[in-house]
Amino acid sequence: MDESEDVHSLLLTNSSTLLIGGLQNHVIEIDLNTVQETQKYTVEVPGVTILRQSNRFFFCGHTTGKVSLRDLRTFAAEHEFDAYSGSLSDFDVHGNLLVTCGFSSRMNGLACDRFLKVYDLRMMRAITPLQVHVDPLFLRFIPTYTSRLAIISQTGQCQFCEPTGLANPADIFHVNTVGQLIMTFDVSASKQAMVFGDSEGCVHLWADSPEVTFNAYSRETDFALPCMVDTLPHLDWNQDLMPLSLIPVPLTSETLLSDWPAANSAPAPRRAPPVDPEILRTMKKVGFIGYAPNPRTKLRNQIPYRLKELDNEFDSFSQVPESPIGREEEPHLYMVAKKYRKVTIKYSKLGLEDFDFKHYNKTLFAGLEPHIPNAYCNCMIQVLYFLEPVRCLVQNHLCQKEFCLGCELGFLFHMLDLSRGDPCQGSNFLRAFRTIPEASALGLILADSDEATGKVNLGRLIQSWNRFILTQLHQETQEQEAPQAYRGVGSSSFGSSGDSVIGQLCSCEVENSSMCRCGKETVRVSSTLLFTLSYPESNDKTKDYEFAQILKRSICLEQNTQAWCENCEKYQPTVQTRNIRCLPDVLVINCEVNSSKEADFWKTQAEYAFKKTVMRKGGLEIPKSKEISLGEWKDLGNAEAGHSYTSIEELKNIWIPHSIRMKLTKNKELDVCNWNESNELSSSDDQDSTYTYDLMATVVHILDSRTGGSLVGHIKVGETYHQRKEGVTHQQWYLFNDFLIEPVDKCEAVQFDMSWKVPAILYYARRNLHAKYNLTIKNPIEASVLLAEASLARKQRKCHATFIPLMLNEMPQVGDLVGLDAEFVTLNEEEAELRSDGTKSTIKPSQMSVARITCVRGQGPNEGIPFIDDYISTQEQVVDYLTQYSGIKPGDLDAKISSKHLTTLKSTYLKLRFLIDVGVKFVGHGLQKDFRVINLMVPKDQVIDTVYLFHMPRKRMISLRFLAWYFLDLKIQGETHDSIEDARTALQLYRKYLELSKNATEPDDFRKVLKGLYEKGRKMDWKVPEQDSQSSPKNAAVFPAVLTL
């Protein structure tokens, strides 16, 4: 640049190119990477004071009042606007509008023009100017909701208006600069903040909200170092980071002392300095990449000169650790073991398809997905599933109620049975759960915000849920076990509590006695499905208790309370005692650890138990060293606890035993004691009145302040489950943490470190429990579910029928083809956040609900005619009907006004379950998502998905619309999607696939067809041509004309 002329304007055209203009007659382009001049463009009119850029032009504002438009590549002048007769002050460009402000020549001087000139860049001409009420010196577009203009005067007045509207004096604001003049003004890239610079050197920041988004990871500004030749600063040699380049060195042609000959020197790599601890502390990880704000503790590329000392430091272990362990600021990070932390699904563009669930679960058991509302109960669902009598009970159960937890639990357990390690989701079960009034009244239904913020006490919540689900299943399965078809008529007959398998398993007759001080005793008999632990008073908590003592105290509870006495005819202090008449087969215990007092009690008792276990019979103290001789460990193996452990850590934090023995004497007194797992009952014990219980599940509340906590379960998976899944016969404890499943040692199931792992629920099962119960499952879903049924819609008429139900002679057989398609509506929108690096992160996916399911005959004389076309009634609020993609309109799912064949989700679900159980093969496009939202587990050999039939590895998936046009010469999905049309098309595509595969003489012939498909798709940008003249490259025979319905 000419040093005699001022530079007035800069423009960053991309991340590495800069344009500089001024009072010279040229504009210079500079490459920021090399800091070299790359181009020099001559301008006809000197004095480029403002530079702007759009996607079409460079805009140059001149001191003469003109604005020239220049080509982006050649910088040649394309157009010119003569805006002001005096001089140009500022201009801005947005979309098709160019707005300028400046000065006009009046009476031999320059006057600020209050008319903004507005130009339409489409027609390249001026349109109506905009009159404003301030003296405009700066202007900027703020295109948030509309294309607003911010117009600023030098005295600090600020006006907002539309460029094509009228300016309103009410829209004027004032920037308080305390008498200083505004010298510069700009708007942030996010359009959330404006900044003003005044003549005093102050910066004024305005924003539309208190929390403004800025780029926290911007590149550091490199300021030019001032010339220090005249005044050299004092150099402190003790400072490692003092740049020696500050010492001025005269230019010389002689050899410098530092220029050692190559023979006397050897290159040595410079070790990378350790990462600043502040960066590690504030780092947020996205995958394997970490992001952190720059603490600005040193300049870029600075490194201390003491390299040898640094090497020593580098080799030692005195650095800040990469893992969070040991940082005092966040102690909770290392307390919670990794496998116990709350697991979350990382969503990508492909949704769940590329998420590696196998990383979290290497077993063949199925986990449960946690992203559904109220999925806090996942661990308890697993506990019930691995209780064999309950699993068989609910899978044999089927009733007519639309929302029955027993039915939905049976459907979910069936999915868990079919899964080979893939996670399932309890969306239909939880949907039914949300409709039950008792669940809402008990506070068991959480809002999304409650789960996210961690305000709920999950331990107390899951104990309430445990009581509720046992009661609910007991009531729903109390019907007599007489065979009854799903569509059978007649009222349900209820029997006694013994008729329910839940009642037989968990129910226990309890005798409650109230004794008034007048001597009047009142006895009433009731039944309970679980027991809640009752702890001693605070003054007794330092005493040593066995778990069996506390359990007996809780079952045979004695308490003093005020109660009505009929004899005294008033409320009197009474002593209430509880005794049990029989022993349950499954002992369900709510631990009720809801405060620090109960937690301290557990901690104290675990310490007592630890001391008793480790002390040898001779009363020897615990050795201080963790290493114990083999002989001592053999003695420990025979200690009171009855377990042989391999390390002293496995003995800590254990109070509850793996087995307990309960005996009901002839006087109906209860005797409870801790028992050894390996011990059997002696011959003297009465087998009917003495039960041995083995621990089969513990549910714990994980306290983690980062995530609000979570619930996990330890479950002892029995032999029958291992036999079905893995073909082996053994028992093993597993940790179930949503979709994370990991085998654990049995001692881990009973270890409770009360600082982060709090017990909530215990399940003890009687030994040899399975021998007492019928564990066969008879599929209750019969063929009658496919026959004709009435619609829920009041306005539906036969003339509107879109399908013909199956006749008895058309009942599907194994291997029959069924075309299937489903349409969905959105119940909850997706929750996502924009990361600092610009990538989108899905926090919670949108919650979809199935709205329409269509099944089409795949063979026979009526091939292509639907036999199911059900619209699913929903009681939940729909936020988006997705009409463009689903064809569902508001009102279609409302029984009062719908003209469609409306059914319940349960009714249609049973039809699909029957088809799956029969063994039909479903043909469709993108069935994986359909089955996922319907909440069905379909064996892979029963799914024929056309999206994969016509797919090449590592290439994009092709839409049904394009495949239909390319192979079948059909144009589908014109305005909206129709599931009947889509299901038929998928069947035709499958027929076409079989035809192409059959005609292929060489193995590569079909591959060549796919290559042609992908080449055509790329040429057409995967869009189907709208013109009727252009036919598809492939013509195929389609179905014969289907019958008119």
PDB file of C-alpha atoms in Angstrom, residues 259-267:
ATOM      1  CA  ASP A 259      25.308 -20.584  14.522  1.00  0.00           C
ATOM      2  CA  TRP A 260      26.967 -23.811  15.587  1.00  0.00           C
ATOM      3  CA  PRO A 261      28.413 -26.017  12.869  1.00  0.00           C
ATOM      4  CA  ALA A 262      26.421 -29.169  12.046  1.00  0.00           C
ATOM      5  CA  ALA A 263      29.185 -31.396  13.401  1.00  0.00           C
ATOM      6  CA  ASN A 264      28.798 -29.895  16.872  1.00  0.00           C
ATOM      7  CA  SER A 265      25.003 -29.907  17.043  1.00  0.00           C
ATOM      8  CA  ALA A 266      22.202 -32.434  16.725  1.00  0.00           C
ATOM      9  CA  PRO A 267      18.490 -31.728  16.238  1.00  0.00           C
TER      10      PRO A 267
END
